[in-house]
Amino acid sequence: MGNQSGNTSQAGVIPHSLFTDFDINLFKSGKHFRLYEKLGAHVIDHDGQVGTYFAVWAPNAHKVSVIGGFNSWNAEEHVLNVRWDSSGIWEGFIPGVEPGNIYKYKIFSNENGQVLEKGDPFATLWEVPPKTASVVWDINYEWQDKSWMEKRAEHNALDKPFSVYEVHMGSWKRKFDQGNESLSYVELADELVDHVKKTGFTHVEFLPVMEHPFFGSWGYQITGYFAPSSRFGTPQEFMLLVDKFHKAGIGVILDWVPSHFPDDIFGLINFDGTSLYEHADPKKGFHPDWESYIFNYGRNEVRSFLISNAIFWLDKYHVDGLRVDAVASMLYLDYSRNEGEWIPNQHGGRENLEAISLLKELNEEIYQSFPSAQTIAEESTAWPMVSKPTFVGGLGFGMKWMMGWMHDTLEYFSKDPIYRQFHQNDITFSLNYAFTENFMLPLSHDEVVHGKGALIERMPGDEWQRFANLRLLYTYMFTHPGTKLLFMGAEIGQTSEWKHDHSVEWHLLDHDPHKGVLQLMTDLNHLYRSEPALYELGFGSSGFEWIDLSDHTNSVLVYIRKGHNPDEYLIVAANFTPTPHQGYRFGVHANKNWKEIFNSDDKKYWGSGLRNKGVIKTKKEACHGREYAISIDLPPLAAVVLKAK
């Protein structure tokens, strides 16, 4: 395996290592979770010379060179030294190589004489696509978010409000006067932060920012796992964006993709002429849905790579959480596969034991090292205890997307209100399992692409009814147990489905119905954040109580939301038809006076303005198994929220 001494200088390369024997042992055992401090390109001062230390894992190579503009891409000038310890790591110091220099690794494989040119799996910056070289870069940054980081546990706690604005960075807003260009990190630090702040979301979530060659993958086909995309600026400029969010009191969540990677030849695939990062057997290593490659979760060095990558974003970029993409595809060996196309585990089952082990270890490491962070699973099956701690047998995530709620709710809302009386169970079914996990309610990007249309397009009726339905959907979402996630554009009632190469249709805010939706979303976020009954017990059955879920004739639901203080609860009454109900009566527990604090039919939202003004008095009359009752005016296609005076 080439030069075994690790001490003999190759052409132009000075022997040097950042690895200790302990590092190597951790790496080999799959327990090194700070690999980004060792592998990759690191600008250092070595014996008075400034240059770059390079280290890359390529165990099946007999020679590895660093090539770049600094050596005219000559593979003989800077040949790395292979370590003597069978780790498969090639390393060395090259004087004079500095930030901004582009480079690749030229790998001479032992496998069939292959010669490969690869980007650095640990590069912290890449050239702007479609160029494919890595860039030497120093990611030091003077953070100014100390106050946020010290108080982050309060913002990220499971009994605090958690309202997420999901963003595709490249299409949130475009510069029409400059060739439809995307905003840069610096521009987003002004405009996006301001919008999220004004609209009242507690967190922003970015579709993957990690470098990806194909813009149309939305970031889910990653080649540069340790680099924010250079399309929008430098690493420090992305850090500035995170910093600005933190100073505005807003958390930052990144989508993270450990489930697969693309087949771009300069990337991870066939890295040293063998299946190094991917599983060699296509029945376990090839993803039929996305025509991509699945990581070898049983290989220790790959486990170190993946967990190190998750830790990297929490450590170096101060992000507050990771939403882990496509968890279901990792958990099941037969995911999207027919009989005979998958290999059972050692017990004959369909569970991917290696991936399960990885996810548990990932969450354990994150919550041990960054206890105030959160991990969120996009998991679409009934896999048990996804958001339960590993010590009780769970996967260890903080939250899980409630995909069933999203599907059932949108299906229900798409029906003409005249038929909703026959589908009452569809809108209430989520409460049968709402407290089995720490659920987040998503209305995500996946619901407004691939011909599904915009949310407003899926609402039935005339224009007024469609907007009323949308406002009712959002109000139901924000008063339903669980945290919240809304994709960009939905907050203004965008009328066309999302396209990654077009901007959100901000011009719609020239029209009153869309202004009304934005005002409603702003007020819903304020209501959610200001009323502990809507978030303190959002994951527990003690935070929710039905008053009436059986009035299917009128398609009305009435329920209670409760927080830690049993005396400060809210009542929500929702009318899913366009027929208003004057004097609608339902039972309450206590002899209190009530006040309407929110109404999605308010005229400022472009509603009809049927309000309950003044004091709503309780009467001593039995109703719904309760001793008292109140009567309210229930507006059409709307929900009202009541609070005791």
CSV table of N, CA and C in Angstrom, one decimal, residues 15-152:
chain,number,residue,atom,x,y,z
A,15,PRO,N,6.3,15.6,5.6
A,15,PRO,CA,5.6,14.7,6.5
A,15,PRO,C,5.0,15.5,7.7
A,16,HIS,N,3.8,15.3,8.0
A,16,HIS,CA,3.1,15.9,9.2
A,16,HIS,C,1.8,15.2,9.4
A,17,SER,N,1.3,15.2,10.7
A,17,SER,CA,0.1,14.6,11.0
A,17,SER,C,-0.7,15.3,12.1
A,18,LEU,N,-2.0,15.4,11.9
A,18,LEU,CA,-2.8,15.9,13.0
A,18,LEU,C,-3.4,14.8,13.8
A,19,PHE,N,-3.1,13.6,13.4
A,19,PHE,CA,-3.7,12.4,14.1
A,19,PHE,C,-2.8,11.9,15.2
A,20,THR,N,-3.4,11.5,16.3
A,20,THR,CA,-2.8,10.8,17.4
A,20,THR,C,-3.2,9.3,17.2
A,21,ASP,N,-2.5,8.5,17.9
A,21,ASP,CA,-2.9,7.0,17.9
A,21,ASP,C,-4.3,6.9,18.4
A,22,PHE,N,-4.7,7.7,19.4
A,22,PHE,CA,-6.0,7.6,19.9
A,22,PHE,C,-7.0,8.0,18.9
A,23,ASP,N,-6.7,9.0,18.0
A,23,ASP,CA,-7.6,9.4,16.9
A,23,ASP,C,-7.8,8.2,16.0
A,24,ILE,N,-6.7,7.6,15.7
A,24,ILE,CA,-6.8,6.5,14.7
A,24,ILE,C,-7.7,5.3,15.3
A,25,ASN,N,-7.5,5.0,16.5
A,25,ASN,CA,-8.3,4.0,17.2
A,25,ASN,C,-9.7,4.3,17.2
A,26,LEU,N,-10.1,5.6,17.5
A,26,LEU,CA,-11.5,6.0,17.4
A,26,LEU,C,-12.0,5.9,16.0
A,27,PHE,N,-11.2,6.3,15.0
A,27,PHE,CA,-11.7,6.3,13.6
A,27,PHE,C,-12.0,4.9,13.2
A,28,LYS,N,-11.1,4.0,13.5
A,28,LYS,CA,-11.2,2.6,13.1
A,28,LYS,C,-12.4,1.9,13.8
A,29,SER,N,-12.7,2.3,15.0
A,29,SER,CA,-13.8,1.7,15.7
A,29,SER,C,-15.1,2.4,15.5
A,30,GLY,N,-15.1,3.4,14.6
A,30,GLY,CA,-16.4,4.2,14.3
A,30,GLY,C,-16.8,5.1,15.4
A,31,LYS,N,-15.9,5.6,16.3
A,31,LYS,CA,-16.2,6.4,17.4
A,31,LYS,C,-15.6,7.8,17.3
A,32,HIS,N,-15.0,8.1,16.2
A,32,HIS,CA,-14.4,9.5,16.1
A,32,HIS,C,-15.4,10.4,15.5
A,33,PHE,N,-16.0,11.3,16.3
A,33,PHE,CA,-17.1,12.2,15.9
A,33,PHE,C,-16.7,13.6,15.7
A,34,ARG,N,-15.3,13.8,15.6
A,34,ARG,CA,-14.8,15.2,15.3
A,34,ARG,C,-13.8,15.0,14.2
A,35,LEU,N,-14.1,14.2,13.2
A,35,LEU,CA,-13.1,13.9,12.1
A,35,LEU,C,-12.8,15.2,11.3
A,36,TYR,N,-13.7,16.1,11.3
A,36,TYR,CA,-13.4,17.4,10.5
A,36,TYR,C,-12.3,18.2,11.1
A,37,GLU,N,-11.8,17.8,12.3
A,37,GLU,CA,-10.7,18.5,12.9
A,37,GLU,C,-9.4,17.9,12.4
A,38,LYS,N,-9.5,16.7,11.7
A,38,LYS,CA,-8.3,16.0,11.3
A,38,LYS,C,-8.2,15.8,9.8
A,39,LEU,N,-9.3,15.2,9.2
A,39,LEU,CA,-9.3,14.9,7.8
A,39,LEU,C,-9.7,16.2,7.0
A,40,GLY,N,-9.4,16.3,5.7
A,40,GLY,CA,-9.6,17.4,4.9
A,40,GLY,C,-8.4,18.3,4.8
A,41,ALA,N,-8.6,19.6,4.5
A,41,ALA,CA,-7.6,20.5,4.2
A,41,ALA,C,-7.6,21.6,5.4
A,42,HIS,N,-6.4,21.7,6.1
A,42,HIS,CA,-6.3,22.6,7.2
A,42,HIS,C,-5.1,23.5,7.0
A,43,VAL,N,-5.4,24.8,7.0
A,43,VAL,CA,-4.3,25.8,6.9
A,43,VAL,C,-3.7,25.9,8.2
A,44,ILE,N,-2.3,25.7,8.3
A,44,ILE,CA,-1.6,25.7,9.5
A,44,ILE,C,-0.2,26.3,9.4
A,45,ASP,N,0.4,26.6,10.5
A,45,ASP,CA,1.8,27.0,10.5
A,45,ASP,C,2.6,25.9,11.0
A,46,HIS,N,3.5,25.3,10.1
A,46,HIS,CA,4.3,24.2,10.4
A,46,HIS,C,5.8,24.6,10.4
A,47,ASP,N,6.4,24.6,11.5
A,47,ASP,CA,7.8,25.0,11.7
A,47,ASP,C,8.1,26.3,11.0
A,48,GLY,N,7.2,27.3,11.2
A,48,GLY,CA,7.4,28.6,10.6
A,48,GLY,C,6.9,28.8,9.2
A,49,GLN,N,6.4,27.7,8.6
A,49,GLN,CA,5.9,27.8,7.2
A,49,GLN,C,4.4,27.7,7.2
A,50,VAL,N,3.8,28.7,6.5
A,50,VAL,CA,2.3,28.6,6.4
A,50,VAL,C,2.0,27.8,5.2
A,51,GLY,N,1.1,26.9,5.3
A,51,GLY,CA,0.6,26.1,4.2
A,51,GLY,C,-0.6,25.3,4.6
A,52,THR,N,-0.8,24.2,3.9
A,52,THR,CA,-2.0,23.4,4.2
A,52,THR,C,-1.7,22.0,4.4
A,53,TYR,N,-2.2,21.4,5.5
A,53,TYR,CA,-2.2,20.0,5.8
A,53,TYR,C,-3.4,19.3,5.1
A,54,PHE,N,-3.1,18.3,4.3
A,54,PHE,CA,-4.1,17.5,3.7
A,54,PHE,C,-4.2,16.1,4.3
A,55,ALA,N,-5.4,15.6,4.4
A,55,ALA,CA,-5.5,14.2,4.9
A,55,ALA,C,-6.8,13.6,4.3
A,56,VAL,N,-6.7,12.4,3.7
A,56,VAL,CA,-7.8,11.8,3.0
A,56,VAL,C,-7.8,10.3,3.3
A,57,TRP,N,-9.0,9.7,3.4
A,57,TRP,CA,-9.1,8.3,3.6
A,57,TRP,C,-9.3,7.6,2.3
A,58,ALA,N,-8.3,6.8,1.9
A,58,ALA,CA,-8.4,6.0,0.7
A,58,ALA,C,-7.6,4.7,0.8
A,59,PRO,N,-8.1,3.8,1.6
A,59,PRO,CA,-7.4,2.6,1.9
A,59,PRO,C,-7.0,1.7,0.8
A,60,ASN,N,-7.7,1.8,-0.3
A,60,ASN,CA,-7.5,0.9,-1.5
A,60,ASN,C,-6.7,1.6,-2.6
A,61,ALA,N,-5.9,2.6,-2.2
A,61,ALA,CA,-5.1,3.3,-3.2
A,61,ALA,C,-3.6,2.9,-3.0
A,62,HIS,N,-2.8,3.0,-4.0
A,62,HIS,CA,-1.4,2.8,-3.9
A,62,HIS,C,-0.6,4.1,-4.0
A,63,LYS,N,-1.4,5.2,-4.4
A,63,LYS,CA,-0.8,6.5,-4.5
A,63,LYS,C,-1.9,7.5,-4.5
A,64,VAL,N,-1.7,8.6,-3.7
A,64,VAL,CA,-2.7,9.7,-3.7
A,64,VAL,C,-1.9,11.0,-3.8
A,65,SER,N,-2.3,11.8,-4.7
A,65,SER,CA,-1.7,13.1,-4.9
A,65,SER,C,-2.7,14.2,-4.7
A,66,VAL,N,-2.2,15.4,-4.3
A,66,VAL,CA,-3.0,16.6,-4.3
A,66,VAL,C,-2.7,17.4,-5.5
A,67,ILE,N,-3.7,17.6,-6.3
A,67,ILE,CA,-3.5,18.4,-7.5
A,67,ILE,C,-4.3,19.7,-7.5
A,68,GLY,N,-3.8,20.7,-8.1
A,68,GLY,CA,-4.6,22.0,-8.1
A,68,GLY,C,-3.8,23.0,-8.9
A,69,GLY,N,-4.4,24.2,-8.9
A,69,GLY,CA,-3.8,25.3,-9.7
A,69,GLY,C,-2.4,25.6,-9.2
A,70,PHE,N,-2.1,25.3,-7.9
A,70,PHE,CA,-0.8,25.7,-7.3
A,70,PHE,C,0.3,24.8,-7.8
A,71,ASN,N,-0.1,23.6,-8.5
A,71,ASN,CA,1.0,22.8,-9.0
A,71,ASN,C,0.7,22.4,-10.5
A,72,SER,N,-0.1,23.2,-11.1
A,72,SER,CA,-0.5,23.0,-12.5
A,72,SER,C,-1.2,21.6,-12.7
A,73,TRP,N,-1.8,21.1,-11.7
A,73,TRP,CA,-2.6,19.8,-11.7
A,73,TRP,C,-1.6,18.7,-12.0
A,74,ASN,N,-0.4,18.8,-11.6
A,74,ASN,CA,0.6,17.8,-11.8
A,74,ASN,C,0.6,16.8,-10.7
A,75,ALA,N,0.2,15.5,-11.0
A,75,ALA,CA,0.1,14.5,-10.0
A,75,ALA,C,1.4,14.0,-9.4
A,76,GLU,N,2.5,14.4,-9.9
A,76,GLU,CA,3.8,13.9,-9.4
A,76,GLU,C,4.4,14.9,-8.4
A,77,GLU,N,3.9,16.1,-8.3
A,77,GLU,CA,4.5,17.1,-7.5
A,77,GLU,C,4.2,17.0,-6.0
A,78,HIS,N,3.0,16.7,-5.6
A,78,HIS,CA,2.6,16.6,-4.2
A,78,HIS,C,1.9,15.3,-3.9
A,79,VAL,N,2.7,14.3,-3.7
A,79,VAL,CA,2.2,12.9,-3.4
A,79,VAL,C,2.2,12.8,-1.9
A,80,LEU,N,1.0,12.4,-1.4
A,80,LEU,CA,0.8,12.3,0.1
A,80,LEU,C,1.5,11.0,0.6
A,81,ASN,N,1.7,11.0,1.9
A,81,ASN,CA,2.3,9.8,2.6
A,81,ASN,C,1.1,9.0,3.2
A,82,VAL,N,1.2,7.7,3.1
A,82,VAL,CA,0.2,6.9,3.7
A,82,VAL,C,0.7,6.5,5.1
A,83,ARG,N,-0.2,6.5,6.0
A,83,ARG,CA,0.1,6.2,7.4
A,83,ARG,C,0.5,4.7,7.5
A,84,TRP,N,1.3,4.4,8.5
A,84,TRP,CA,1.8,3.1,8.7
A,84,TRP,C,0.8,2.2,9.4
A,85,ASP,N,-0.3,2.8,10.0
A,85,ASP,CA,-1.1,2.0,10.9
A,85,ASP,C,-2.3,1.3,10.3
A,86,SER,N,-2.3,1.2,9.0
A,86,SER,CA,-3.4,0.5,8.2
A,86,SER,C,-4.7,1.2,8.3
A,87,SER,N,-4.7,2.5,8.7
A,87,SER,CA,-5.9,3.3,8.7
A,87,SER,C,-6.4,3.6,7.3
A,88,GLY,N,-5.5,3.6,6.3
A,88,GLY,CA,-5.9,4.0,5.0
A,88,GLY,C,-5.9,5.5,4.8
A,89,ILE,N,-5.3,6.2,5.7
A,89,ILE,CA,-5.2,7.7,5.6
A,89,ILE,C,-3.9,8.1,5.0
A,90,TRP,N,-4.1,9.0,4.0
A,90,TRP,CA,-2.9,9.6,3.3
A,90,TRP,C,-2.9,11.1,3.8
A,91,GLU,N,-1.7,11.6,4.0
A,91,GLU,CA,-1.6,12.9,4.6
A,91,GLU,C,-0.2,13.6,4.3
A,92,GLY,N,-0.2,14.8,4.6
A,92,GLY,CA,1.1,15.6,4.4
A,92,GLY,C,0.8,17.1,4.4
A,93,PHE,N,1.9,17.8,4.6
A,93,PHE,CA,1.8,19.3,4.6
A,93,PHE,C,2.5,19.9,3.4
A,94,ILE,N,1.7,20.8,2.7
A,94,ILE,CA,2.3,21.4,1.5
A,94,ILE,C,2.4,22.9,1.8
A,95,PRO,N,3.7,23.4,1.9
A,95,PRO,CA,3.9,24.8,2.1
A,95,PRO,C,3.3,25.7,1.0
A,96,GLY,N,2.9,26.9,1.4
A,96,GLY,CA,2.5,27.9,0.4
A,96,GLY,C,1.0,27.7,-0.1
A,97,VAL,N,0.4,26.6,0.1
A,97,VAL,CA,-1.0,26.4,-0.3
A,97,VAL,C,-1.9,27.2,0.7
A,98,GLU,N,-2.7,28.1,0.2
A,98,GLU,CA,-3.4,29.0,1.1
A,98,GLU,C,-4.9,29.1,0.8
A,99,PRO,N,-5.7,29.7,1.6
A,99,PRO,CA,-7.1,29.8,1.4
A,99,PRO,C,-7.4,30.4,0.0
A,100,GLY,N,-8.3,29.8,-0.7
A,100,GLY,CA,-8.7,30.2,-2.1
A,100,GLY,C,-8.1,29.3,-3.1
A,101,ASN,N,-7.0,28.5,-2.8
A,101,ASN,CA,-6.5,27.6,-3.8
A,101,ASN,C,-7.5,26.4,-4.0
A,102,ILE,N,-7.7,26.1,-5.2
A,102,ILE,CA,-8.5,24.9,-5.5
A,102,ILE,C,-7.7,23.7,-5.7
A,103,TYR,N,-8.4,22.5,-5.4
A,103,TYR,CA,-7.6,21.3,-5.4
A,103,TYR,C,-8.6,20.1,-5.5
A,104,LYS,N,-8.0,19.0,-5.9
A,104,LYS,CA,-8.6,17.7,-5.9
A,104,LYS,C,-7.6,16.6,-5.4
A,105,TYR,N,-8.1,15.5,-5.1
A,105,TYR,CA,-7.2,14.3,-4.9
A,105,TYR,C,-7.2,13.5,-6.1
A,106,LYS,N,-5.9,13.1,-6.6
A,106,LYS,CA,-5.8,12.1,-7.7
A,106,LYS,C,-5.5,10.8,-7.0
A,107,ILE,N,-6.3,9.9,-7.2
A,107,ILE,CA,-6.2,8.6,-6.4
A,107,ILE,C,-5.9,7.5,-7.4
A,108,PHE,N,-4.8,6.8,-7.2
A,108,PHE,CA,-4.4,5.7,-8.0
A,108,PHE,C,-4.8,4.4,-7.3
A,109,SER,N,-5.8,3.8,-7.8
A,109,SER,CA,-6.4,2.7,-7.0
A,109,SER,C,-5.7,1.4,-7.3
A,110,ASN,N,-5.8,0.5,-6.3
A,110,ASN,CA,-5.3,-0.9,-6.4
A,110,ASN,C,-6.3,-1.7,-7.2
A,111,GLU,N,-7.5,-1.2,-7.4
A,111,GLU,CA,-8.6,-1.9,-8.0
A,111,GLU,C,-8.6,-1.6,-9.5
A,112,ASN,N,-8.1,-2.6,-10.3
A,112,ASN,CA,-8.2,-2.5,-11.8
A,112,ASN,C,-7.5,-1.3,-12.4
A,113,GLY,N,-6.5,-0.8,-11.6
A,113,GLY,CA,-5.7,0.2,-12.2
A,113,GLY,C,-6.4,1.6,-12.4
A,114,GLN,N,-7.5,1.7,-11.7
A,114,GLN,CA,-8.3,3.0,-11.9
A,114,GLN,C,-7.5,4.2,-11.4
A,115,VAL,N,-7.6,5.3,-12.1
A,115,VAL,CA,-7.1,6.6,-11.7
A,115,VAL,C,-8.3,7.5,-11.6
A,116,LEU,N,-8.5,8.1,-10.4
A,116,LEU,CA,-9.7,8.9,-10.1
A,116,LEU,C,-9.3,10.3,-9.7
A,117,GLU,N,-10.1,11.3,-10.1
A,117,GLU,CA,-9.9,12.6,-9.5
A,117,GLU,C,-11.2,12.9,-8.7
A,118,LYS,N,-10.9,13.2,-7.4
A,118,LYS,CA,-12.0,13.3,-6.5
A,118,LYS,C,-11.9,14.7,-5.7
A,119,GLY,N,-13.1,15.2,-5.4
A,119,GLY,CA,-13.2,16.3,-4.5
A,119,GLY,C,-12.9,15.8,-3.1
A,120,ASP,N,-12.7,16.7,-2.2
A,120,ASP,CA,-12.4,16.3,-0.8
A,120,ASP,C,-13.7,16.1,0.0
A,121,PRO,N,-13.9,14.9,0.5
A,121,PRO,CA,-15.1,14.6,1.3
A,121,PRO,C,-15.3,15.6,2.5
A,122,PHE,N,-14.2,16.1,3.0
A,122,PHE,CA,-14.2,17.0,4.1
A,122,PHE,C,-13.9,18.5,3.8
A,123,ALA,N,-14.0,18.8,2.5
A,123,ALA,CA,-13.8,20.2,2.1
A,123,ALA,C,-14.8,21.1,2.7
A,124,THR,N,-14.4,22.3,3.2
A,124,THR,CA,-15.3,23.2,3.8
A,124,THR,C,-15.8,24.3,2.8
A,125,LEU,N,-15.3,24.2,1.6
A,125,LEU,CA,-15.8,25.0,0.5
A,125,LEU,C,-15.5,24.4,-0.8
A,126,TRP,N,-16.4,24.5,-1.8
A,126,TRP,CA,-16.3,24.0,-3.1
A,126,TRP,C,-16.4,25.1,-4.1
A,127,GLU,N,-15.9,24.9,-5.3
A,127,GLU,CA,-16.1,25.8,-6.4
A,127,GLU,C,-17.6,25.9,-6.7
A,128,VAL,N,-18.0,27.0,-7.3
A,128,VAL,CA,-19.4,27.2,-7.6
A,128,VAL,C,-19.8,26.2,-8.7
A,129,PRO,N,-20.8,25.4,-8.5
A,129,PRO,CA,-21.2,24.5,-9.6
A,129,PRO,C,-21.6,25.2,-10.8
A,130,PRO,N,-21.3,24.6,-12.0
A,130,PRO,CA,-21.0,23.2,-12.3
A,130,PRO,C,-19.5,22.9,-12.1
A,131,LYS,N,-18.6,23.8,-11.6
A,131,LYS,CA,-17.3,23.4,-11.4
A,131,LYS,C,-17.2,22.5,-10.2
A,132,THR,N,-16.2,21.6,-10.1
A,132,THR,CA,-16.3,20.5,-9.1
A,132,THR,C,-15.0,20.4,-8.2
A,133,ALA,N,-14.2,21.4,-8.2
A,133,ALA,CA,-13.0,21.3,-7.4
A,133,ALA,C,-13.3,21.7,-5.9
A,134,SER,N,-12.6,21.2,-5.0
A,134,SER,CA,-12.6,21.7,-3.6
A,134,SER,C,-11.8,23.0,-3.5
A,135,VAL,N,-12.1,23.7,-2.4
A,135,VAL,CA,-11.3,25.0,-2.2
A,135,VAL,C,-10.8,25.0,-0.8
A,136,VAL,N,-9.5,25.3,-0.7
A,136,VAL,CA,-8.9,25.4,0.6
A,136,VAL,C,-9.5,26.6,1.3
A,137,TRP,N,-9.9,26.4,2.6
A,137,TRP,CA,-10.6,27.6,3.2
A,137,TRP,C,-10.4,27.5,4.7
A,138,ASP,N,-10.3,28.6,5.4
A,138,ASP,CA,-10.3,28.7,6.8
A,138,ASP,C,-11.7,29.1,7.3
A,139,ILE,N,-12.3,28.4,8.1
A,139,ILE,CA,-13.7,28.7,8.5
A,139,ILE,C,-13.8,29.4,9.9
A,140,ASN,N,-12.7,30.0,10.3
A,140,ASN,CA,-12.8,30.8,11.6
A,140,ASN,C,-13.8,32.0,11.4
A,141,TYR,N,-14.5,32.3,12.5
A,141,TYR,CA,-15.5,33.3,12.5
A,141,TYR,C,-15.7,33.8,13.9
A,142,GLU,N,-15.8,35.1,14.0
A,142,GLU,CA,-16.1,35.7,15.4
A,142,GLU,C,-17.6,35.8,15.6
A,143,TRP,N,-18.1,34.8,16.3
A,143,TRP,CA,-19.5,34.8,16.6
A,143,TRP,C,-20.0,35.9,17.5
A,144,GLN,N,-21.2,36.4,17.3
A,144,GLN,CA,-21.8,37.4,18.2
A,144,GLN,C,-23.1,37.0,18.7
A,145,ASP,N,-23.3,35.7,18.9
A,145,ASP,CA,-24.6,35.1,19.4
A,145,ASP,C,-24.5,34.5,20.7
A,146,LYS,N,-23.6,35.0,21.6
A,146,LYS,CA,-23.4,34.5,22.9
A,146,LYS,C,-24.7,34.4,23.7
A,147,SER,N,-25.5,35.5,23.6
A,147,SER,CA,-26.7,35.6,24.4
A,147,SER,C,-27.7,34.5,23.9
A,148,TRP,N,-27.8,34.3,22.6
A,148,TRP,CA,-28.7,33.2,22.1
A,148,TRP,C,-28.2,31.8,22.6
A,149,MET,N,-26.9,31.6,22.4
A,149,MET,CA,-26.4,30.2,22.7
A,149,MET,C,-26.6,29.9,24.2
A,150,GLU,N,-26.4,30.9,25.1
A,150,GLU,CA,-26.6,30.7,26.5
A,150,GLU,C,-28.0,30.4,26.9
A,151,LYS,N,-29.0,30.9,26.1
A,151,LYS,CA,-30.4,30.8,26.4
A,151,LYS,C,-31.1,29.8,25.4
A,152,ARG,N,-30.3,29.1,24.6
A,152,ARG,CA,-30.9,28.3,23.5
A,152,ARG,C,-31.8,27.2,24.1
